[in-house]
Amino acid sequence: MDKVTLQPIGIIHTPYKTDENAPRQAANSHDIGEVVVNPELAEGLEGIEKFQYLILIFNFHLAPVPEKPKVLSWRDGVKRGVFATRSPHRPNPLGLSVVKLLRRDGSRLFVEGVDMLDGTPLLDIKPYYSDLDCVEKWQ
């Protein structure tokens, strides 16, 4: 299989310097963060203001890649396959968080609900559509 290479499109600034003080999930956070998109991609933000929520896809750049495909679940302390958890310790350390868009200032987005560490590389932004992205009553 061919190798996949991703380039950051920006950086995410948050109040969290270590994973010990960061929330486990974005839904548990009301803290404000700043998403800075690379200037050459700022035009790609056109129209984003019409969305209340965004999906940020990012790199868990400080999380070590696990040596084995099982990790300890923070929810119940049971070892599970990494793909059955939300652990940042993954073969491809990608994170996904839904955040509330507060405002845009040029290539900067101010968002509420950050759960990633300060300086996290941003890989993509997608608008959140409640009719497409919300699956009711699923585990």
Backbone as JSON, one array per atom type, in Angstrom:
{
  "sequence": "MDKVTLQPIGIIHTPYKTDENAPRQAANSHDIGEVVVNPELAEGLEGIEKFQYLILIFNFHLAPVPEKPKVLSWRDGVKRGVFATRSPHRPNPLGLSVVKLLRRDGSRLFVEGVDMLDGTPLLDIKPYYSDLDCVEKWQ",
  "N": [[0.85, -1.18, 0.0], [0.49, 2.24, -0.77], [2.24, 4.95, 0.77], [0.76, 7.49, 2.74], [0.82, 10.96, 2.81], [0.35, 13.76, 4.78], [-0.12, 17.27, 5.0], [0.04, 19.84, 7.39], [-2.58, 22.27, 7.63], [-2.67, 24.39, 9.17], [-2.56, 25.62, 12.55], [-3.53, 24.86, 15.91], [-4.38, 26.72, 18.68], [-4.6, 26.44, 22.14], [-5.64, 26.49, 25.65], [-4.31, 24.4, 26.82], [-1.44, 22.85, 27.9], [-0.41, 20.39, 28.59], [-1.38, 16.92, 28.46], [-2.53, 16.15, 30.81], [-4.1, 18.23, 31.83], [-5.96, 18.67, 29.88], [-9.27, 18.28, 28.56], [-11.0, 15.11, 28.18], [-12.71, 14.83, 26.01], [-14.13, 16.9, 23.44], [-16.76, 17.62, 23.93], [-16.82, 17.9, 26.63], [-15.73, 20.33, 27.18], [-15.6, 23.88, 27.52], [-13.85, 25.71, 26.89], [-12.01, 28.26, 25.13], [-10.47, 28.35, 21.97], [-8.0, 29.09, 19.43], [-7.93, 28.8, 16.03], [-5.62, 28.79, 13.59], [-5.33, 29.23, 10.3], [-3.16, 28.46, 7.61], [-1.85, 31.24, 5.8], [-1.92, 31.12, 2.94], [-4.05, 29.49, 2.49], [-6.26, 30.77, 3.42], [-8.37, 31.77, 1.89], [-9.89, 29.55, 1.51], [-11.57, 29.49, 3.67], [-13.76, 30.97, 3.12], [-17.16, 31.61, 3.52], [-17.47, 30.05, 5.75], [-18.49, 31.18, 8.01], [-21.22, 30.87, 8.13], [-21.79, 28.56, 9.43], [-22.52, 27.01, 12.53], [-21.21, 25.08, 13.98], [-18.1, 23.3, 13.7], [-16.04, 20.69, 12.34], [-12.99, 19.71, 13.43], [-10.09, 18.29, 12.2], [-7.22, 16.77, 13.23], [-3.72, 16.29, 14.12], [-2.51, 14.11, 16.53], [0.08, 15.04, 17.67], [1.9, 14.73, 19.78], [1.42, 12.3, 20.91], [2.49, 9.08, 21.69], [2.93, 6.41, 19.36], [1.23, 3.37, 19.64], [2.72, 0.22, 20.56], [1.41, -2.14, 20.42], [-1.76, -3.43, 19.23], [-3.75, -3.01, 21.14], [-5.19, -0.97, 23.65], [-5.52, 0.74, 26.8], [-8.71, 1.5, 27.89], [-10.01, 4.61, 28.79], [-12.51, 4.96, 29.78], [-13.45, 2.7, 31.19], [-11.25, 1.29, 32.05], [-10.54, -1.08, 30.8], [-8.67, -3.21, 28.63], [-8.72, -2.75, 25.17], [-9.19, -3.2, 21.62], [-7.51, -0.77, 19.71], [-9.07, 0.54, 17.79], [-11.56, 0.45, 18.8], [-11.73, 2.37, 20.63], [-11.29, 5.78, 21.83], [-8.75, 6.58, 22.05], [-5.77, 8.59, 21.88], [-3.49, 7.33, 21.18], [-2.62, 5.81, 18.54], [-2.23, 3.9, 15.46], [-2.29, 5.66, 13.24], [-2.17, 8.72, 14.26], [-4.72, 10.45, 14.42], [-6.99, 13.02, 15.24], [-10.34, 14.08, 15.98], [-12.59, 16.61, 16.46], [-15.6, 18.21, 17.4], [-16.38, 21.54, 17.34], [-17.6, 24.72, 18.51], [-18.15, 27.44, 16.43], [-17.18, 30.65, 17.05], [-16.32, 33.12, 15.99], [-14.88, 34.57, 13.02], [-11.77, 35.88, 12.0], [-10.2, 36.97, 9.49], [-7.75, 34.75, 8.65], [-8.05, 33.42, 10.96], [-9.84, 31.48, 13.28], [-12.07, 31.58, 15.94], [-12.95, 29.44, 18.43], [-15.13, 27.4, 20.46], [-14.9, 24.81, 22.87], [-12.58, 23.31, 22.76], [-10.3, 20.53, 22.91], [-7.79, 19.7, 22.46], [-4.16, 19.8, 22.56], [-2.15, 22.78, 23.02], [-0.72, 24.16, 20.14], [-1.26, 22.15, 18.39], [-1.13, 20.45, 15.27], [-3.19, 21.32, 12.59], [-5.16, 19.5, 10.36], [-7.44, 19.43, 8.72], [-10.6, 21.08, 8.12], [-14.03, 20.83, 8.49], [-17.44, 21.61, 7.78], [-19.98, 21.19, 10.22], [-22.85, 19.34, 9.89], [-25.93, 18.96, 11.2], [-27.96, 17.28, 10.3], [-26.6, 15.39, 8.85], [-24.33, 14.58, 10.28], [-25.05, 13.85, 12.86], [-25.88, 11.1, 14.65], [-28.51, 9.67, 16.0], [-29.19, 8.0, 19.08], [-27.25, 5.99, 18.88], [-24.51, 3.99, 19.92]],
  "CA": [[0.0, 0.0, 0.0], [1.26, 3.47, -0.84], [2.28, 5.79, 1.96], [-0.05, 8.71, 2.67], [1.48, 12.09, 3.46], [-0.54, 14.9, 5.03], [0.53, 18.52, 5.39], [-0.84, 20.69, 8.2], [-3.13, 23.47, 6.99], [-2.63, 25.44, 10.18], [-2.22, 25.24, 13.92], [-4.6, 25.12, 16.88], [-3.9, 27.22, 19.97], [-5.54, 26.17, 23.23], [-5.03, 26.73, 26.95], [-3.78, 23.15, 27.38], [-0.02, 22.6, 27.61], [-0.15, 18.97, 28.8], [-2.62, 16.14, 28.37], [-3.12, 16.01, 32.14], [-5.12, 19.25, 32.1], [-6.89, 18.76, 28.75], [-10.44, 17.41, 28.71], [-10.95, 13.87, 27.39], [-13.51, 14.99, 24.8], [-14.54, 18.28, 23.2], [-18.08, 17.83, 24.54], [-16.6, 18.22, 28.05], [-14.97, 21.58, 27.26], [-16.19, 25.15, 27.11], [-12.73, 26.62, 26.73], [-11.87, 28.9, 23.83], [-9.22, 28.14, 21.25], [-7.81, 29.85, 18.19], [-7.49, 27.99, 14.9], [-4.94, 29.67, 12.64], [-5.14, 28.57, 9.02], [-2.05, 29.02, 6.86], [-2.34, 32.37, 5.0], [-2.18, 30.76, 1.55], [-5.3, 28.73, 2.44], [-7.31, 31.57, 4.06], [-9.51, 31.88, 0.97], [-10.7, 28.34, 1.7], [-12.5, 29.71, 4.78], [-14.9, 31.77, 2.66], [-18.47, 31.0, 3.75], [-17.49, 29.22, 6.96], [-19.22, 31.89, 9.06], [-22.63, 30.47, 8.18], [-21.92, 27.34, 10.22], [-22.41, 27.19, 13.98], [-20.24, 24.1, 14.47], [-17.11, 22.8, 12.75], [-15.29, 19.49, 12.69], [-11.55, 19.89, 13.25], [-9.32, 17.06, 12.09], [-5.88, 17.19, 13.63], [-2.72, 15.28, 14.41], [-2.06, 13.95, 17.92], [1.52, 15.11, 17.39], [2.71, 14.37, 20.94], [1.0, 10.99, 21.42], [3.3, 7.98, 21.15], [2.22, 5.37, 18.63], [1.28, 2.14, 20.46], [3.46, -0.91, 20.01], [0.45, -3.22, 20.25], [-3.05, -2.9, 18.78], [-4.71, -2.86, 22.24], [-4.9, 0.13, 24.57], [-6.38, 0.82, 27.98], [-9.82, 2.44, 27.73], [-10.16, 5.53, 29.93], [-13.9, 4.91, 30.27], [-13.67, 1.63, 32.17], [-9.99, 0.66, 32.42], [-10.41, -2.39, 30.14], [-7.89, -3.19, 27.39], [-9.53, -2.99, 23.98], [-8.55, -2.85, 20.36], [-7.41, 0.68, 19.6], [-10.13, 1.09, 16.95], [-12.8, 0.45, 19.6], [-11.53, 3.4, 21.65], [-10.99, 7.12, 21.36], [-7.38, 6.84, 22.49], [-4.91, 9.3, 20.93], [-2.37, 6.44, 20.86], [-3.16, 5.07, 17.4], [-1.26, 3.76, 14.37], [-2.34, 6.96, 12.58], [-2.69, 9.54, 15.37], [-5.62, 11.5, 13.97], [-8.05, 13.41, 16.16], [-11.51, 14.72, 15.38], [-13.39, 17.27, 17.49], [-16.63, 19.16, 16.97], [-16.25, 22.76, 18.12], [-18.54, 25.79, 18.16], [-17.5, 28.6, 15.82], [-17.58, 31.91, 17.68], [-16.14, 34.18, 14.99], [-13.73, 34.49, 12.11], [-11.01, 37.1, 11.78], [-9.24, 36.63, 8.45], [-7.4, 33.32, 8.62], [-8.17, 32.9, 12.33], [-11.17, 31.1, 13.76], [-12.16, 31.46, 17.39], [-13.88, 28.34, 18.63], [-15.37, 26.94, 21.83], [-14.99, 23.36, 23.02], [-11.31, 22.66, 22.38], [-9.81, 19.47, 23.79], [-6.46, 19.32, 22.01], [-3.07, 20.55, 23.18], [-1.69, 23.98, 22.35], [0.26, 23.89, 19.1], [-1.66, 20.96, 17.62], [-1.23, 20.66, 13.83], [-4.52, 21.19, 11.99], [-5.1, 18.81, 9.07], [-8.6, 19.76, 7.9], [-11.79, 21.65, 8.75], [-15.26, 20.52, 7.76], [-18.63, 22.1, 8.47], [-20.81, 20.18, 10.9], [-24.25, 19.35, 9.49], [-26.65, 18.13, 12.17], [-28.76, 16.24, 9.63], [-25.7, 14.39, 8.29], [-23.29, 14.15, 11.21], [-25.6, 13.43, 14.15], [-26.54, 9.8, 14.61], [-29.23, 9.58, 17.27], [-29.39, 6.73, 19.78], [-26.23, 5.0, 18.59], [-23.47, 3.98, 20.95]],
  "C": [[0.89, 1.24, 0.0], [1.17, 4.25, 0.46], [1.46, 7.05, 1.71], [0.69, 9.81, 3.43], [0.48, 13.23, 3.58], [0.29, 16.11, 5.44], [-0.43, 19.32, 6.26], [-1.32, 21.9, 7.4], [-3.13, 24.64, 7.96], [-2.27, 24.85, 11.53], [-3.37, 25.62, 14.84], [-3.96, 25.56, 18.19], [-4.99, 27.02, 21.01], [-4.87, 26.49, 24.55], [-4.3, 25.52, 27.52], [-2.34, 22.9, 26.93], [0.33, 21.13, 27.76], [-1.47, 18.21, 28.74], [-3.27, 15.93, 29.72], [-4.22, 17.04, 32.41], [-6.1, 19.45, 30.94], [-8.09, 17.86, 28.99], [-10.33, 16.19, 27.8], [-11.67, 14.01, 26.05], [-13.93, 16.45, 24.67], [-15.88, 18.6, 23.84], [-17.97, 18.2, 26.02], [-15.9, 19.56, 28.24], [-15.81, 22.77, 26.83], [-15.09, 26.18, 26.91], [-12.61, 27.08, 25.28], [-10.49, 28.59, 23.26], [-9.19, 28.98, 19.99], [-7.23, 28.91, 17.14], [-6.9, 28.95, 13.88], [-4.65, 28.88, 11.37], [-3.99, 29.26, 8.28], [-2.56, 30.1, 5.9], [-2.69, 32.01, 3.56], [-3.47, 29.96, 1.38], [-6.49, 29.51, 3.01], [-8.55, 31.71, 3.18], [-10.44, 30.67, 1.09], [-11.69, 28.45, 2.85], [-13.74, 30.5, 4.35], [-16.2, 30.99, 2.84], [-18.57, 30.21, 5.04], [-18.31, 29.85, 8.08], [-20.68, 31.46, 9.17], [-22.86, 29.2, 8.99], [-21.71, 27.64, 11.7], [-21.35, 26.27, 14.57], [-19.34, 23.63, 13.34], [-16.51, 21.5, 13.27], [-13.82, 19.8, 12.4], [-10.9, 18.52, 13.21], [-7.86, 17.45, 12.3], [-4.99, 16.0, 13.91], [-2.4, 15.28, 15.9], [-0.53, 13.9, 17.89], [2.42, 14.71, 18.56], [2.39, 12.99, 21.49], [1.9, 9.9, 20.83], [2.42, 6.95, 20.45], [2.34, 4.07, 19.42], [2.06, 1.04, 19.75], [2.54, -2.08, 19.73], [-0.91, -2.63, 19.88], [-4.12, -2.8, 19.87], [-4.24, -1.75, 23.16], [-5.88, 0.08, 25.73], [-7.45, 1.88, 27.75], [-9.95, 3.31, 28.97], [-11.56, 5.46, 30.53], [-14.08, 3.88, 31.37], [-12.41, 0.86, 32.54], [-9.76, -0.71, 31.81], [-9.56, -2.23, 28.88], [-8.78, -3.58, 26.23], [-8.67, -2.74, 22.74], [-8.6, -1.34, 20.18], [-8.55, 1.29, 18.78], [-11.49, 1.05, 17.62], [-12.69, 1.46, 20.73], [-11.35, 4.76, 20.99], [-9.58, 7.54, 21.78], [-6.61, 7.64, 21.44], [-3.73, 8.43, 20.48], [-2.82, 5.44, 19.81], [-2.08, 4.9, 16.34], [-1.16, 5.02, 13.52], [-2.98, 7.92, 13.58], [-3.51, 10.74, 14.91], [-6.69, 11.76, 15.02], [-9.15, 14.13, 15.4], [-12.32, 15.32, 16.52], [-14.41, 18.2, 16.84], [-16.55, 20.35, 17.91], [-17.28, 23.78, 17.64], [-17.75, 26.98, 17.6], [-18.05, 29.87, 16.45], [-17.47, 33.08, 16.7], [-14.91, 33.89, 14.14], [-13.09, 35.86, 12.01], [-9.91, 36.76, 10.77], [-8.99, 35.13, 8.4], [-7.46, 32.69, 10.01], [-9.63, 32.64, 12.67], [-11.11, 30.98, 15.27], [-13.28, 30.48, 17.68], [-14.0, 28.0, 20.11], [-15.46, 25.42, 21.82], [-13.72, 22.64, 22.63], [-10.91, 21.6, 23.41], [-8.42, 18.99, 23.39], [-5.4, 20.21, 22.65], [-2.7, 21.77, 22.35], [-0.61, 23.61, 21.33], [-0.06, 22.68, 18.25], [-1.75, 21.28, 16.13], [-2.65, 20.37, 13.32], [-4.39, 20.56, 10.61], [-6.27, 19.16, 8.15], [-9.69, 20.38, 8.77], [-12.97, 21.27, 7.87], [-16.43, 21.14, 8.5], [-19.39, 20.94, 9.08], [-22.25, 20.39, 10.44], [-25.01, 18.42, 10.42], [-27.46, 17.03, 11.5], [-27.89, 15.14, 9.01], [-24.76, 13.78, 9.33], [-23.79, 13.66, 12.55], [-26.35, 12.12, 13.97], [-27.2, 9.6, 15.96], [-29.31, 8.14, 17.77], [-28.43, 5.63, 19.34], [-25.19, 5.08, 19.69], [-22.18, 4.51, 20.39]]
}
